Coordinates of C-alpha atoms in Angstrom, one line a residue:
Chain A
M184 CA 0.0 0.0 0.0
T185 CA 1.2 3.5 -0.9
A186 CA 1.3 6.3 1.6
L187 CA -1.4 8.9 1.2
L188 CA -0.1 11.1 4.0
K189 CA 3.6 11.2 4.8
V190 CA 4.8 13.1 7.8
D191 CA 8.5 13.5 7.9
G192 CA 10.4 14.8 10.9
I193 CA 8.0 17.6 11.8
S194 CA 8.4 19.7 15.0
K195 CA 6.4 22.4 16.6
R196 CA 7.5 24.5 19.6
F197 CA 5.3 26.9 21.6
R198 CA 7.6 29.3 23.4
G199 CA 9.9 26.8 25.2
L200 CA 7.6 23.8 25.0
V201 CA 8.2 21.2 22.4
A202 CA 4.7 20.0 21.5
V203 CA 5.8 17.8 18.6
D204 CA 9.3 16.6 18.3
R205 CA 10.7 15.4 14.9
L206 CA 7.8 13.1 14.3
S207 CA 7.6 10.8 11.3
F208 CA 4.9 8.4 10.2
E209 CA 2.9 7.4 7.1
V210 CA -0.8 6.8 6.6
P211 CA -1.4 4.2 3.9
Q212 CA -4.0 4.8 1.3
G213 CA -7.4 3.4 2.3
S214 CA -6.4 2.7 5.9
I215 CA -7.8 3.8 9.3
F216 CA -5.0 5.1 11.3
A217 CA -5.3 6.2 15.0
V218 CA -3.1 8.5 17.0
I219 CA -3.5 8.0 20.8
G220 CA -1.6 9.3 23.8
P221 CA -2.1 11.2 27.1
N222 CA -3.4 14.8 27.2
G223 CA -0.7 17.2 26.1
A224 CA 1.1 14.6 24.0
G225 CA 0.9 16.8 20.9
K226 CA -2.0 15.1 19.0
T227 CA -4.0 18.2 18.3
T228 CA -0.9 20.1 17.4
L229 CA -0.1 17.4 14.9
F230 CA -3.6 17.7 13.4
N231 CA -3.4 21.5 13.3
M232 CA -0.1 21.2 11.3
I233 CA -1.6 18.7 8.9
A234 CA -4.7 20.8 8.4
G235 CA -2.7 24.0 7.9
V236 CA -3.8 25.9 11.0
F237 CA -0.1 26.5 11.6
A238 CA 3.1 25.5 9.8
P239 CA 5.6 23.1 11.4
D240 CA 8.8 24.6 12.6
G241 CA 10.7 21.9 10.8
G242 CA 10.1 18.8 8.7
T243 CA 7.7 18.2 5.8
I244 CA 4.2 17.0 5.3
S245 CA 3.3 15.4 2.0
F246 CA -0.2 14.5 0.8
A247 CA -0.8 12.4 -2.3
G248 CA 2.8 13.0 -3.3
E249 CA 2.7 16.8 -2.9
R250 CA 4.0 19.0 0.0
I251 CA 1.2 20.6 2.0
D252 CA 3.1 22.0 5.0
G253 CA 2.7 25.7 5.2
L254 CA -0.5 25.8 3.1
T255 CA -3.5 27.6 4.7
P256 CA -6.5 25.5 6.0
D257 CA -8.7 26.3 3.0
K258 CA -6.0 25.2 0.6
V259 CA -5.4 22.0 2.5
C260 CA -9.1 21.3 2.4
Q261 CA -9.2 22.0 -1.3
R262 CA -6.4 19.4 -1.8
G263 CA -8.6 16.8 -0.3
I264 CA -8.2 16.7 3.5
G265 CA -11.3 17.2 5.6
R266 CA -11.2 17.7 9.3
T267 CA -13.4 17.9 12.4
Y268 CA -12.7 19.9 15.6
Q269 CA -12.4 18.4 19.0
I270 CA -14.7 21.1 20.3
V271 CA -17.4 21.1 17.6
R272 CA -17.9 24.2 15.6
P273 CA -21.1 24.0 13.7
F274 CA -22.5 27.2 12.0
P275 CA -25.0 27.7 14.8
A276 CA -27.6 29.8 13.1
L277 CA -27.7 27.7 9.9
S278 CA -29.8 24.6 9.4
V279 CA -28.2 21.2 9.5
E280 CA -28.7 21.0 5.8
D281 CA -27.1 24.4 5.1
N282 CA -24.1 23.5 7.3
V283 CA -23.4 20.5 5.1
I284 CA -24.1 22.4 1.9
V285 CA -21.2 24.8 2.7
G286 CA -18.9 21.8 2.6
A287 CA -20.6 20.3 -0.5
L288 CA -20.1 23.6 -2.4
L289 CA -16.3 23.1 -2.4
H290 CA -16.3 21.0 -5.5
R291 CA -19.8 21.9 -6.8
P292 CA -20.4 25.5 -7.8
R293 CA -24.2 25.0 -8.2
V294 CA -26.2 25.1 -5.0
A295 CA -28.7 22.6 -6.3
D296 CA -26.0 20.0 -6.9
A297 CA -24.5 20.7 -3.5
R298 CA -27.8 20.2 -1.8
I299 CA -28.3 16.8 -3.4
H300 CA -24.8 15.7 -2.2
A301 CA -25.4 17.2 1.2
L302 CA -28.6 15.2 1.6
D303 CA -26.8 12.0 0.6
V304 CA -24.1 12.7 3.3
L305 CA -26.8 13.5 5.9
R306 CA -28.5 10.1 5.2
R307 CA -25.2 8.3 5.7
L308 CA -24.7 10.1 9.1
D309 CA -28.2 9.5 10.3
L310 CA -29.0 13.2 10.3
F311 CA -31.5 13.3 7.4
G312 CA -34.5 13.6 9.7
K313 CA -33.0 16.6 11.4
R314 CA -31.9 18.5 8.3
A315 CA -34.2 21.4 8.8
Q316 CA -33.2 22.0 12.4
R317 CA -30.9 24.8 13.4
A318 CA -27.5 23.4 14.2
S319 CA -27.6 25.2 17.6
S320 CA -30.5 23.0 18.6
L321 CA -28.7 19.7 18.1
T322 CA -27.6 17.5 20.9
L323 CA -23.9 16.8 21.3
P324 CA -23.9 13.3 19.6
D325 CA -25.8 14.9 16.7
R326 CA -23.3 17.8 16.5
K327 CA -20.4 15.4 16.5
R328 CA -22.0 13.6 13.5
L329 CA -22.8 17.0 11.8
E330 CA -19.1 17.8 12.2
V331 CA -18.2 14.6 10.3
A332 CA -20.9 15.2 7.7
R333 CA -19.7 18.7 6.9
A334 CA -16.1 17.5 6.5
L335 CA -17.3 14.5 4.5
A336 CA -19.3 16.7 2.1
T337 CA -16.1 18.3 0.8
D338 CA -15.2 14.9 -0.8
P339 CA -12.0 14.4 1.1
K340 CA -9.5 11.7 0.3
L341 CA -8.3 11.9 3.9
L342 CA -10.5 12.6 6.9
L343 CA -9.0 13.9 10.1
L344 CA -11.2 13.2 13.1
D345 CA -10.3 14.9 16.3
E346 CA -11.9 13.0 19.2
V347 CA -15.3 12.6 17.6
M348 CA -16.3 10.0 20.2
A349 CA -15.3 12.1 23.2
G350 CA -18.3 12.7 25.5
L351 CA -20.5 10.2 23.8
R352 CA -22.3 7.2 25.4
P353 CA -21.2 3.7 24.2
T354 CA -24.2 3.3 22.0
E355 CA -23.5 6.6 20.3
T356 CA -19.8 5.6 20.0
D357 CA -20.7 2.3 18.3
R358 CA -23.0 4.2 15.9
I359 CA -20.2 6.4 14.7
V360 CA -17.8 3.5 14.6
S361 CA -20.1 1.6 12.3
I362 CA -20.7 4.7 10.1
L363 CA -16.9 5.3 9.8
R364 CA -16.2 1.6 9.1
D365 CA -18.8 1.6 6.3
L366 CA -17.4 4.7 4.8
N367 CA -13.9 3.3 4.8
R368 CA -15.1 0.0 3.2
D369 CA -17.6 1.5 0.7
T370 CA -15.6 4.5 -0.5
G371 CA -12.0 3.7 0.3
L372 CA -11.8 6.9 2.4
T373 CA -8.6 7.1 4.4
I374 CA -9.2 8.1 8.0
L375 CA -6.7 9.5 10.5
L376 CA -8.2 9.8 14.0
I377 CA -7.2 11.1 17.4
E378 CA -9.1 9.3 20.0
H379 CA -9.2 8.5 23.7
V380 CA -12.1 6.1 23.6
M381 CA -10.1 2.8 23.3
R382 CA -13.3 0.9 22.5
A383 CA -13.5 2.9 19.3
V384 CA -9.8 2.7 18.5
M385 CA -9.7 -1.0 18.9
A386 CA -12.8 -1.5 16.7
L387 CA -11.6 0.8 13.9
A388 CA -7.9 1.3 13.6
G389 CA -5.7 -0.8 11.4
Q390 CA -2.6 1.0 12.7
I391 CA -2.0 2.9 16.0
L392 CA 0.6 5.5 16.7
V393 CA 1.2 6.3 20.4
L394 CA 2.5 9.7 21.2
N395 CA 3.9 11.0 24.5
H396 CA 5.6 14.4 24.9
G397 CA 5.5 14.9 21.1
K398 CA 7.4 11.7 20.4
P399 CA 6.2 8.3 19.2
I400 CA 6.6 5.7 21.8
A401 CA 5.0 2.8 19.9
Q402 CA 3.4 2.1 16.6
G403 CA 1.7 -1.0 15.2
V404 CA -1.5 -3.0 15.0
P405 CA -3.9 -2.5 17.9
R406 CA -3.3 -5.8 19.6
E407 CA 0.5 -5.3 19.8
V408 CA 0.3 -1.7 20.8
V409 CA -2.0 -2.2 23.8
Q410 CA 0.4 -4.9 25.1
D411 CA 3.4 -2.5 24.9
R412 CA 5.1 -1.8 28.2
A413 CA 5.8 1.9 27.5
V414 CA 2.2 2.5 26.3
I415 CA 0.8 0.9 29.4
D416 CA 3.0 2.9 31.7
S417 CA 2.5 6.3 30.1
Y418 CA -1.0 6.2 28.9
L419 CA -3.3 3.2 29.2
G420 CA -2.6 2.1 32.7
A421 CA -2.6 -1.6 33.8
E422 CA -6.4 -1.9 33.9
A423 CA -6.6 -1.5 30.1
L424 CA -5.3 -5.1 29.8
S425 CA -8.0 -6.6 32.1
Chain B
M40 CA -34.8 33.8 -10.6
S41 CA -37.8 31.5 -10.9
D42 CA -36.7 29.5 -7.9
M43 CA -36.4 32.7 -5.9
W44 CA -40.1 33.4 -6.5
A45 CA -40.9 29.7 -5.7
A46 CA -39.1 30.2 -2.3
I47 CA -41.8 32.8 -1.3
P48 CA -44.9 31.2 0.2
P49 CA -48.2 31.9 -1.7
R50 CA -49.4 34.4 0.8
G51 CA -46.1 36.2 0.7
R52 CA -46.4 36.5 -3.1
I53 CA -49.8 38.1 -2.8
V54 CA -48.6 40.6 -0.2
L55 CA -45.5 41.4 -2.1
A56 CA -47.3 41.9 -5.4
M57 CA -49.9 44.1 -3.7
L58 CA -47.3 46.2 -2.0
L59 CA -45.4 46.6 -5.2
A60 CA -48.5 47.6 -7.1
L61 CA -49.5 50.0 -4.4
L62 CA -46.1 51.7 -4.5
L63 CA -46.2 51.9 -8.3
V64 CA -49.5 53.8 -8.4
A65 CA -49.0 55.7 -5.1
P66 CA -47.5 58.9 -6.7
A67 CA -50.9 59.6 -8.3
V68 CA -52.4 60.4 -4.9
L69 CA -49.4 61.4 -2.7
D70 CA -48.6 65.0 -2.1
R71 CA -45.1 66.3 -2.4
Y72 CA -44.2 65.9 1.2
L73 CA -45.2 62.2 1.4
M74 CA -43.3 61.6 -1.9
S75 CA -40.2 63.0 -0.3
V76 CA -40.6 60.7 2.7
L77 CA -41.0 57.7 0.5
I78 CA -38.0 58.7 -1.6
L79 CA -35.9 58.7 1.7
I80 CA -37.4 55.3 2.6
F81 CA -36.3 53.9 -0.7
Y82 CA -32.8 55.4 -0.2
F83 CA -32.4 53.9 3.2
A84 CA -33.8 50.6 2.2
F85 CA -31.3 50.5 -0.6
V86 CA -28.1 51.5 1.3
G87 CA -29.3 49.5 4.3
Q88 CA -29.4 46.5 2.0
A89 CA -25.9 47.3 0.9
W90 CA -24.7 47.3 4.5
N91 CA -26.8 44.2 5.2
I92 CA -24.8 42.3 2.6
M93 CA -21.6 43.1 4.5
M94 CA -22.8 42.7 8.1
G95 CA -26.0 40.6 7.9
Y96 CA -24.6 38.1 5.4
A97 CA -20.8 38.2 5.5
G98 CA -20.6 39.3 9.2
Q99 CA -18.2 42.2 8.8
L100 CA -19.1 45.2 10.9
S101 CA -18.7 48.5 9.0
L102 CA -19.5 51.8 10.8
G103 CA -18.1 53.9 8.1
H104 CA -20.5 53.3 5.2
A105 CA -21.2 57.0 4.8
L106 CA -17.7 57.0 3.2
Y107 CA -18.9 55.1 0.2
A108 CA -22.1 57.1 -0.2
G109 CA -20.2 60.3 0.2
L110 CA -17.5 59.3 -2.3
G111 CA -20.1 58.1 -4.9
G112 CA -22.0 61.3 -4.5
Y113 CA -19.0 63.6 -4.6
V114 CA -17.4 62.0 -7.6
A115 CA -20.5 62.0 -9.7
A116 CA -21.4 65.6 -8.6
L117 CA -17.9 66.9 -9.3
L118 CA -17.9 65.3 -12.8
W119 CA -21.3 67.1 -13.5
F120 CA -20.2 70.3 -11.9
Y121 CA -16.9 70.7 -13.7
F122 CA -17.3 68.8 -16.9
G123 CA -21.0 68.4 -17.4
I124 CA -20.7 64.6 -17.4
G125 CA -24.1 63.2 -16.5
P126 CA -24.6 61.0 -13.5
W127 CA -25.4 57.9 -15.6
I128 CA -21.7 58.0 -16.5
G129 CA -20.6 59.6 -13.2
V130 CA -22.1 56.7 -11.2
F131 CA -19.5 54.4 -12.7
A132 CA -16.7 56.7 -11.7
G133 CA -18.3 57.0 -8.2
V134 CA -18.6 53.3 -7.9
A135 CA -15.0 52.8 -9.0
V136 CA -13.6 55.2 -6.4
A137 CA -15.8 53.8 -3.6
A138 CA -14.9 50.3 -4.5
A139 CA -11.2 51.2 -4.5
F140 CA -11.6 52.6 -1.0
G141 CA -13.5 49.5 0.0
A142 CA -10.7 47.3 -1.5
V143 CA -8.1 49.1 0.6
I144 CA -10.1 48.9 3.8
G145 CA -11.0 45.3 3.2
W146 CA -7.5 44.3 2.3
L147 CA -6.0 46.0 5.4
G148 CA -8.6 44.4 7.6
F149 CA -8.8 40.9 6.2
R150 CA -5.1 40.5 5.3
F151 CA -3.9 41.5 8.8
G152 CA -6.7 39.8 10.7
I153 CA -8.3 43.0 12.0
Q154 CA -11.7 41.7 13.1
G155 CA -14.9 42.8 14.8
V156 CA -14.8 46.0 16.7
Y157 CA -11.3 46.8 15.4
F158 CA -12.4 46.4 11.8
A159 CA -15.3 48.7 12.6
L160 CA -12.8 51.3 14.0
L161 CA -10.8 51.0 10.8
T162 CA -13.9 51.8 8.7
I163 CA -14.7 54.8 11.0
A164 CA -11.1 56.1 10.6
F165 CA -11.3 56.0 6.8
A166 CA -14.6 57.9 6.8
E167 CA -13.2 60.5 9.2
F168 CA -10.0 61.2 7.4
T169 CA -11.9 61.4 4.1
R170 CA -14.2 63.9 5.7
I171 CA -11.2 66.0 6.9
A172 CA -9.6 65.7 3.4
F173 CA -12.8 67.0 1.8
D174 CA -13.0 69.8 4.3
N175 CA -9.6 71.0 3.2
M176 CA -9.9 70.6 -0.6
A177 CA -10.8 73.7 -2.5
F178 CA -12.1 72.1 -5.7
T179 CA -14.8 70.2 -3.8
G180 CA -16.0 73.4 -2.2
G181 CA -14.4 72.6 1.2
P182 CA -16.6 72.9 4.3
S183 CA -19.0 75.3 2.6
G184 CA -20.1 72.5 0.3
L185 CA -20.8 71.7 -3.3
F186 CA -24.0 72.8 -5.0
L187 CA -25.5 71.5 -8.1
L188 CA -27.4 74.4 -9.5
Y189 CA -30.9 73.8 -10.7
D190 CA -31.0 75.0 -14.3
E191 CA -34.5 75.8 -15.5
H192 CA -33.7 74.8 -19.0
R193 CA -32.3 71.4 -17.9
A194 CA -35.4 70.5 -15.9
G195 CA -36.9 67.3 -17.3
E196 CA -33.5 66.0 -18.4
W197 CA -34.3 62.8 -16.6
W198 CA -31.2 61.1 -18.0
N199 CA -29.1 63.7 -16.1
L200 CA -31.2 63.2 -13.0
R201 CA -32.5 66.7 -13.5
G202 CA -36.1 66.1 -12.6
G203 CA -38.8 66.4 -9.9
P204 CA -39.9 64.0 -7.2
M205 CA -41.6 61.7 -9.6
L206 CA -38.3 60.8 -11.2
F207 CA -36.5 60.2 -7.9
Y208 CA -39.5 58.3 -6.6
Y209 CA -39.4 55.7 -9.3
L210 CA -35.7 55.6 -9.5
G211 CA -35.6 55.0 -5.7
L212 CA -38.2 52.3 -6.0
I213 CA -36.1 50.6 -8.7
L214 CA -33.0 50.8 -6.5
A215 CA -34.7 49.5 -3.4
A216 CA -36.4 46.6 -5.3
G217 CA -33.2 45.9 -7.3
G218 CA -31.1 45.8 -4.2
A219 CA -33.5 43.4 -2.6
L220 CA -33.5 41.2 -5.7
L221 CA -29.7 41.2 -5.9
T222 CA -29.4 40.3 -2.2
A223 CA -31.9 37.5 -2.6
W224 CA -30.0 36.2 -5.6
L225 CA -26.6 36.4 -3.9
S226 CA -27.8 34.9 -0.7
R227 CA -28.9 31.8 -2.6
S228 CA -25.6 31.4 -4.4
R229 CA -22.5 29.6 -3.5
L230 CA -21.0 33.0 -2.5
G231 CA -24.0 33.6 -0.2
Y232 CA -23.4 30.3 1.6
Q233 CA -19.7 31.2 1.9
W234 CA -20.6 34.5 3.5
L235 CA -22.9 32.8 6.1
A236 CA -20.1 30.3 6.9
V237 CA -17.6 33.1 7.4
R238 CA -20.1 35.0 9.5
E239 CA -20.9 32.1 11.7
D240 CA -17.4 30.7 12.2
Q241 CA -14.5 31.8 10.0
E242 CA -12.1 29.1 11.2
A243 CA -14.6 26.3 10.6
A244 CA -15.4 27.9 7.2
L245 CA -11.7 27.8 6.2
S246 CA -11.4 24.1 7.2
L247 CA -14.3 23.4 4.7
G248 CA -12.2 25.0 1.9
V249 CA -14.0 28.3 1.9
G250 CA -11.7 31.1 0.7
A251 CA -12.7 33.5 3.5
F252 CA -10.5 36.4 2.3
R253 CA -12.0 36.3 -1.2
A254 CA -15.5 36.0 0.1
K255 CA -15.1 39.0 2.4
M256 CA -13.4 41.1 -0.2
I257 CA -16.3 40.5 -2.6
A258 CA -18.8 41.4 0.1
V259 CA -17.0 44.7 0.7
L260 CA -16.8 45.5 -3.0
I261 CA -20.4 44.8 -3.7
S262 CA -21.5 46.7 -0.6
A263 CA -19.3 49.7 -1.3
S264 CA -20.5 49.8 -4.9
M265 CA -24.2 49.7 -4.0
T266 CA -23.7 52.3 -1.3
A267 CA -21.9 54.6 -3.8
I268 CA -24.9 54.3 -6.2
G269 CA -27.1 55.3 -3.4
G270 CA -24.8 58.3 -2.7
V271 CA -25.1 59.4 -6.3
F272 CA -28.9 59.2 -6.1
L273 CA -29.0 61.3 -2.9
A274 CA -26.5 63.9 -4.2
F275 CA -28.5 64.6 -7.3
Y276 CA -31.7 64.5 -5.3
N277 CA -30.5 67.0 -2.6
N278 CA -28.4 69.0 -5.2
S279 CA -25.9 69.7 -2.4
L280 CA -23.0 68.0 -0.6
F281 CA -21.2 68.9 2.6
P282 CA -18.2 66.9 3.9
S283 CA -19.6 67.1 7.5
Q284 CA -22.9 65.7 6.3
A285 CA -21.6 63.2 3.8
F286 CA -19.0 61.5 5.8
E287 CA -19.7 61.9 9.5
I288 CA -20.4 58.9 11.7
G289 CA -24.0 60.0 12.2
R290 CA -24.6 59.3 8.5
S291 CA -23.0 55.9 8.8
I292 CA -25.3 55.1 11.8
E293 CA -28.3 56.2 9.8
I294 CA -27.4 53.7 7.1
I295 CA -27.2 50.8 9.5
L296 CA -30.3 51.5 11.5
A297 CA -32.9 50.2 9.0
P298 CA -31.3 46.7 8.6
V299 CA -30.6 46.4 12.4
I300 CA -34.1 47.3 13.3
G301 CA -35.7 45.3 10.4
G302 CA -33.5 42.2 10.8
L303 CA -29.9 41.5 9.9
G304 CA -29.2 38.9 7.3
T305 CA -32.8 39.0 5.9
I306 CA -33.8 40.4 2.6
F307 CA -36.9 42.3 3.8
G308 CA -35.3 43.5 7.0
P309 CA -33.7 46.7 5.6
I310 CA -36.9 47.5 3.7
I311 CA -39.2 47.0 6.8
G312 CA -36.7 48.9 8.9
A313 CA -36.7 51.9 6.5
F314 CA -40.5 51.9 6.4
I315 CA -40.6 52.0 10.2
L316 CA -37.8 54.4 10.9
T317 CA -37.9 57.0 8.2
P318 CA -41.5 58.1 8.7
L319 CA -41.1 58.2 12.5
G320 CA -38.0 60.3 12.1
E321 CA -39.7 62.7 9.6
T322 CA -42.8 62.9 11.8
L323 CA -40.6 63.8 14.8
I324 CA -38.9 66.6 12.8
A325 CA -42.2 68.0 11.7
L326 CA -43.6 67.9 15.2
T327 CA -40.6 69.3 17.0
A328 CA -40.4 72.1 14.3
K329 CA -44.0 72.9 14.9
F330 CA -43.5 73.3 18.7
G331 CA -40.2 75.0 18.3
L332 CA -38.3 72.1 19.9
D333 CA -36.1 71.2 17.0
L334 CA -32.8 71.2 18.9
P335 CA -29.8 69.7 17.2
G336 CA -29.4 66.1 18.0
T337 CA -33.1 65.4 18.7
K338 CA -33.3 63.0 15.8
A339 CA -30.2 61.1 17.0
V340 CA -31.6 60.8 20.5
F341 CA -34.9 59.6 19.0
Y342 CA -33.1 57.0 16.8
G343 CA -31.1 55.8 19.7
L344 CA -34.3 55.3 21.8
T345 CA -36.1 53.5 18.9
L346 CA -33.1 51.2 18.5
M347 CA -33.0 50.4 22.2
I348 CA -36.7 49.6 22.3
I349 CA -36.8 47.4 19.2
I350 CA -33.6 45.6 20.1
T351 CA -34.9 44.8 23.5
L352 CA -38.3 43.6 22.3
R353 CA -37.2 41.9 19.0
P354 CA -33.4 41.2 19.2
D355 CA -33.6 39.5 15.7
G356 CA -35.3 42.5 14.3
V357 CA -38.9 43.2 13.3
W358 CA -39.0 41.2 10.1
P359 CA -38.5 37.7 11.5
W360 CA -41.2 38.4 14.0
L361 CA -43.5 40.0 11.5
K362 CA -43.0 37.1 9.1
R363 CA -44.2 34.6 11.7
L364 CA -47.1 36.9 12.7
L365 CA -48.3 37.1 9.1
G366 CA -47.8 33.4 8.5
L367 CA -45.3 34.1 5.7
E368 CA -42.8 31.4 6.7
L369 CA -42.1 28.7 4.3
K370 CA -43.0 25.3 5.7
P371 CA -40.0 22.9 5.6

């Protein structure tokens, strides 16, 4: 499998703090790749660098064979990377449908075409019945799925999911997990996710990268990673094995 | 265009068609004074719509819109005054100058991330220093103003905007209706969605691939151009221009009142707002003048109070509430 996303030695410092330290990894085309690690490990900083919120201080990021580090977020999205925010940011005064239409318009200049696509995406995310509601009236689980729907409507090749399961009940988590798995299987969408909910990570990810203090401490298939001594000590804790 | 009509519920179409028909035949029965009030209503509905595009749709607060109206008016008036170039040509020059100023303000604000109140301050600053510049330029008449003389023999040259209330009434009506149509069309376009996304959450909009800088720049350019057209209209209607009146912040506030009161980010908000506010303001002037109470600033105090009352009672503006009341909402 070829790498869709290639992160090569990227670093990011905030004042004195090294948030991400010469990190390298590759996300294969068509895979589901999870990044886990304790709070402050540099996961969201990593996402923000990929998504173009800020440029890395060093190193390169390549997507589909082209460098994207230093591009602005809108340009990164136009290249084919969709993202969600850990703290959801719907357009509150717009309807659920209009929220998704904004994303769908990226590659469809006509609003009528964008609407058709948006409704398709909403069906996939179980939000079709709520399409006329204002986004501000949605519950958290619905907002999380709206966040995914909006990113998905931009027709990304790679979807960056920043803790979309956080704060959800197990049934809601399972619902998103199954939606994401179907997407990956049906459309070949590559997914890179940051997640704390191990139940979701274990169910979804083909590969896991564990970060601590901005550095990788383990990488591999889920079963191996959760047995790793360093991972247990720094992040999971012994009870994860039980 | 046809889908815009389809988006209006049947009752709304009847009300709209009746209102338009009424306004079309109204000059037959209205006296000169009422005509002048309606002309002002159309003006404020039109420039309010222009401001609404920038604030209500794209979410960029401008408190210096008098700048664009003043520039449009002055440029067209100066071309007429010195070279006899008619306003139908002058309006293009006025729009070009106003749009150029808009481009500079927009570029400075959006390129350097000056947002919200700070952007508003930037717009005020531009309007103020333009006022000072016009106060000190001889060829614009300076503080004593620029007057367009009313030539008897040019009366009736409607193509040069040399006409009576009837001409300005219908031109104003065309502007107000055209501004509303343009806004309706834009708001349903891709650009309209991008404006709303930027207004609601710019960072989220960027992450969906929306070119926020471009979208905001277009909003400023359209808004400045429309406002400049309104300025040309007003300059040739009043036949006089003074820097203090054309550019001062009070003028900018007058422009924003109608859309704020009527309902930001709605097509009928600026129109309803103008229909509420302008007659009230004119009645107040007439009453205070009658009782000898017409102190300077009375109107500003009155506008301030009206704004406070309406914003307290209907924070979203009058139109969203009126729409529900009249049952003009489209069922999903």
